[in-house]
Amino acid sequence: MDALSRRAPSIVIGTLCAALVGYWAEAPLWVPYGIAIVDGCLALIVMASRDRRGRFKAEEISEPDEKRSWVAHELAGKGSPGGVYLLGFFAFVTVVLTGFEGAYSLPAWAGLALSAAWGVANARFPTGRG
């Protein structure tokens, strides 16, 4: 699961490139459907394994101010892994370029889901648990 989590950003980038190339080259419809199914399954696997990997331990985070909000923690660069917002932005741009509802936008939507799952699975926030 850790290897999948490390490779998730590369998989998302490859998916977005494949979505754009498939759209511009008018690839057969089984290509975007297949890519979307694989990426969607990977996103589900990453989300399902997030609690088992032990990323949400309060003792990992030394937070002197317990009352800081999620936004303040995120803006301080201590929450989501680096690059998650950039991946999400480019996934959304790919969705816009391929069309919101077309078959060729499905890999971009799946890439967006995988980048969100990767960000949530590797986030480090204080949990409030003792």
mmCIF file of C-alpha atoms in Angstrom:
data_model
loop_
_atom_site.group_PDB
_atom_site.id
_atom_site.type_symbol
_atom_site.label_atom_id
_atom_site.label_comp_id
_atom_site.label_asym_id
_atom_site.label_seq_id
_atom_site.Cartn_x
_atom_site.Cartn_y
_atom_site.Cartn_z
ATOM 1 C CA MET A 1 0.000 0.000 0.000
ATOM 2 C CA ASP A 2 2.884 2.353 0.686
ATOM 3 C CA ALA A 3 4.291 1.714 -2.796
ATOM 4 C CA LEU A 4 0.917 2.528 -4.331
ATOM 5 C CA SER A 5 0.712 5.684 -2.249
ATOM 6 C CA ARG A 6 4.192 6.755 -3.377
ATOM 7 C CA ARG A 7 3.342 6.157 -7.028
ATOM 8 C CA ALA A 8 -0.109 7.767 -6.972
ATOM 9 C CA PRO A 9 1.094 11.210 -8.169
ATOM 10 C CA SER A 10 2.890 9.611 -11.121
ATOM 11 C CA ILE A 11 -0.186 7.559 -11.938
ATOM 12 C CA VAL A 12 -2.351 10.696 -11.849
ATOM 13 C CA ILE A 13 0.026 12.556 -14.179
ATOM 14 C CA GLY A 14 0.068 9.619 -16.591
ATOM 15 C CA THR A 15 -3.715 9.394 -16.461
ATOM 16 C CA LEU A 16 -4.152 13.084 -17.238
ATOM 17 C CA CYS A 17 -1.732 12.876 -20.159
ATOM 18 C CA ALA A 18 -3.507 9.766 -21.464
ATOM 19 C CA ALA A 19 -6.873 11.523 -21.140
ATOM 20 C CA LEU A 20 -5.683 14.489 -23.190
ATOM 21 C CA VAL A 21 -3.957 12.372 -25.843
ATOM 22 C CA GLY A 22 -6.951 10.060 -26.088
ATOM 23 C CA TYR A 23 -9.294 13.021 -26.492
ATOM 24 C CA TRP A 24 -7.183 14.725 -29.135
ATOM 25 C CA ALA A 25 -6.463 11.502 -31.045
ATOM 26 C CA GLU A 26 -10.076 10.305 -30.733
ATOM 27 C CA ALA A 27 -9.034 6.958 -29.266
ATOM 28 C CA PRO A 28 -11.549 4.122 -29.134
ATOM 29 C CA LEU A 29 -13.978 4.469 -26.242
ATOM 30 C CA TRP A 30 -12.675 1.399 -24.454
ATOM 31 C CA VAL A 31 -9.419 3.268 -23.753
ATOM 32 C CA PRO A 32 -10.879 6.070 -21.571
ATOM 33 C CA TYR A 33 -13.311 3.668 -19.930
ATOM 34 C CA GLY A 34 -10.502 1.242 -19.084
ATOM 35 C CA ILE A 35 -8.242 3.965 -17.715
ATOM 36 C CA ALA A 36 -11.086 5.382 -15.632
ATOM 37 C CA ILE A 37 -11.949 1.980 -14.170
ATOM 38 C CA VAL A 38 -8.334 1.258 -13.223
ATOM 39 C CA ASP A 39 -7.812 4.689 -11.648
ATOM 40 C CA GLY A 40 -11.130 4.538 -9.833
ATOM 41 C CA CYS A 41 -10.207 1.164 -8.348
ATOM 42 C CA LEU A 42 -6.811 2.524 -7.286
ATOM 43 C CA ALA A 43 -8.517 5.498 -5.613
ATOM 44 C CA LEU A 44 -10.797 3.132 -3.696
ATOM 45 C CA ILE A 45 -7.827 1.014 -2.620
ATOM 46 C CA VAL A 46 -5.907 4.070 -1.401
ATOM 47 C CA MET A 47 -8.922 5.327 0.563
ATOM 48 C CA ALA A 48 -9.621 1.899 2.043
ATOM 49 C CA SER A 49 -6.061 1.517 3.270
ATOM 50 C CA ARG A 50 -5.683 4.964 4.803
ATOM 51 C CA ASP A 51 -6.561 4.075 8.408
ATOM 52 C CA ARG A 52 -4.532 0.898 8.429
ATOM 53 C CA ARG A 53 -1.372 2.755 7.513
ATOM 54 C CA GLY A 54 -1.436 4.739 10.767
ATOM 55 C CA ARG A 55 -1.125 8.234 9.331
ATOM 56 C CA PHE A 56 -3.620 9.788 11.740
ATOM 57 C CA LYS A 57 -1.683 9.453 14.964
ATOM 58 C CA ALA A 58 -1.835 12.471 17.196
ATOM 59 C CA GLU A 59 1.584 11.780 18.664
ATOM 60 C CA GLU A 60 3.205 12.229 15.226
ATOM 61 C CA ILE A 61 2.188 15.866 15.196
ATOM 62 C CA SER A 62 3.629 18.318 17.652
ATOM 63 C CA GLU A 63 1.004 21.020 17.689
ATOM 64 C CA PRO A 64 1.310 23.440 20.598
ATOM 65 C CA ASP A 65 -1.891 25.258 19.740
ATOM 66 C CA GLU A 66 -4.716 22.719 19.798
ATOM 67 C CA LYS A 67 -7.312 25.275 18.669
ATOM 68 C CA ARG A 68 -5.872 25.999 15.229
ATOM 69 C CA SER A 69 -8.264 25.415 12.395
ATOM 70 C CA TRP A 70 -7.819 23.025 9.504
ATOM 71 C CA VAL A 71 -7.179 25.936 7.138
ATOM 72 C CA ALA A 72 -4.427 27.372 9.346
ATOM 73 C CA HIS A 73 -2.823 23.947 9.633
ATOM 74 C CA GLU A 74 -3.041 23.456 5.867
ATOM 75 C CA LEU A 75 -1.640 26.896 5.044
ATOM 76 C CA ALA A 76 1.290 26.240 7.367
ATOM 77 C CA GLY A 77 2.229 23.328 5.091
ATOM 78 C CA LYS A 78 1.770 20.676 7.766
ATOM 79 C CA GLY A 79 -1.382 18.978 6.482
ATOM 80 C CA SER A 80 -1.714 17.534 3.006
ATOM 81 C CA PRO A 81 1.295 16.199 1.153
ATOM 82 C CA GLY A 82 3.096 18.533 -1.201
ATOM 83 C CA GLY A 83 1.635 18.704 -4.679
ATOM 84 C CA VAL A 84 -1.879 17.516 -3.906
ATOM 85 C CA TYR A 85 -3.454 20.854 -4.786
ATOM 86 C CA LEU A 86 -1.378 21.141 -7.941
ATOM 87 C CA LEU A 87 -2.478 17.679 -9.063
ATOM 88 C CA GLY A 88 -6.086 18.558 -8.319
ATOM 89 C CA PHE A 89 -5.795 21.782 -10.294
ATOM 90 C CA PHE A 90 -4.353 20.069 -13.361
ATOM 91 C CA ALA A 91 -6.937 17.301 -13.110
ATOM 92 C CA PHE A 92 -9.686 19.911 -13.123
ATOM 93 C CA VAL A 93 -8.071 21.682 -16.096
ATOM 94 C CA THR A 94 -7.986 18.339 -17.924
ATOM 95 C CA VAL A 95 -11.670 17.819 -17.155
ATOM 96 C CA VAL A 96 -12.421 21.250 -18.618
ATOM 97 C CA LEU A 97 -10.339 20.583 -21.738
ATOM 98 C CA THR A 98 -11.938 17.199 -22.415
ATOM 99 C CA GLY A 99 -15.481 18.243 -21.571
ATOM 100 C CA PHE A 100 -17.330 17.690 -18.338
ATOM 101 C CA GLU A 101 -19.652 14.875 -19.390
ATOM 102 C CA GLY A 102 -17.932 13.115 -22.267
ATOM 103 C CA ALA A 103 -16.388 9.672 -22.193
ATOM 104 C CA TYR A 104 -12.923 11.167 -22.620
ATOM 105 C CA SER A 105 -13.275 13.155 -19.411
ATOM 106 C CA LEU A 106 -13.750 9.990 -17.318
ATOM 107 C CA PRO A 107 -9.985 9.377 -16.899
ATOM 108 C CA ALA A 108 -9.567 12.990 -15.785
ATOM 109 C CA TRP A 109 -12.355 12.601 -13.217
ATOM 110 C CA ALA A 110 -10.764 9.348 -12.024
ATOM 111 C CA GLY A 111 -7.387 11.106 -11.809
ATOM 112 C CA LEU A 112 -8.999 13.831 -9.730
ATOM 113 C CA ALA A 113 -10.481 11.183 -7.444
ATOM 114 C CA LEU A 114 -7.111 9.436 -7.122
ATOM 115 C CA SER A 115 -5.314 12.680 -6.301
ATOM 116 C CA ALA A 116 -7.951 13.503 -3.671
ATOM 117 C CA ALA A 117 -7.704 10.002 -2.198
ATOM 118 C CA TRP A 118 -3.920 10.264 -2.112
ATOM 119 C CA GLY A 119 -4.136 13.639 -0.382
ATOM 120 C CA VAL A 120 -6.584 12.384 2.238
ATOM 121 C CA ALA A 121 -4.677 9.146 2.842
ATOM 122 C CA ASN A 122 -1.393 10.969 3.418
ATOM 123 C CA ALA A 123 -2.722 13.963 5.335
ATOM 124 C CA ARG A 124 -1.354 14.647 8.778
ATOM 125 C CA PHE A 125 -3.739 16.504 11.020
ATOM 126 C CA PRO A 126 -4.171 16.505 14.770
ATOM 127 C CA THR A 127 -6.997 14.136 15.529
ATOM 128 C CA GLY A 128 -7.887 15.285 18.994
ATOM 129 C CA ARG A 129 -7.551 11.722 20.258
ATOM 130 C CA GLY A 130 -5.641 11.223 23.475
#
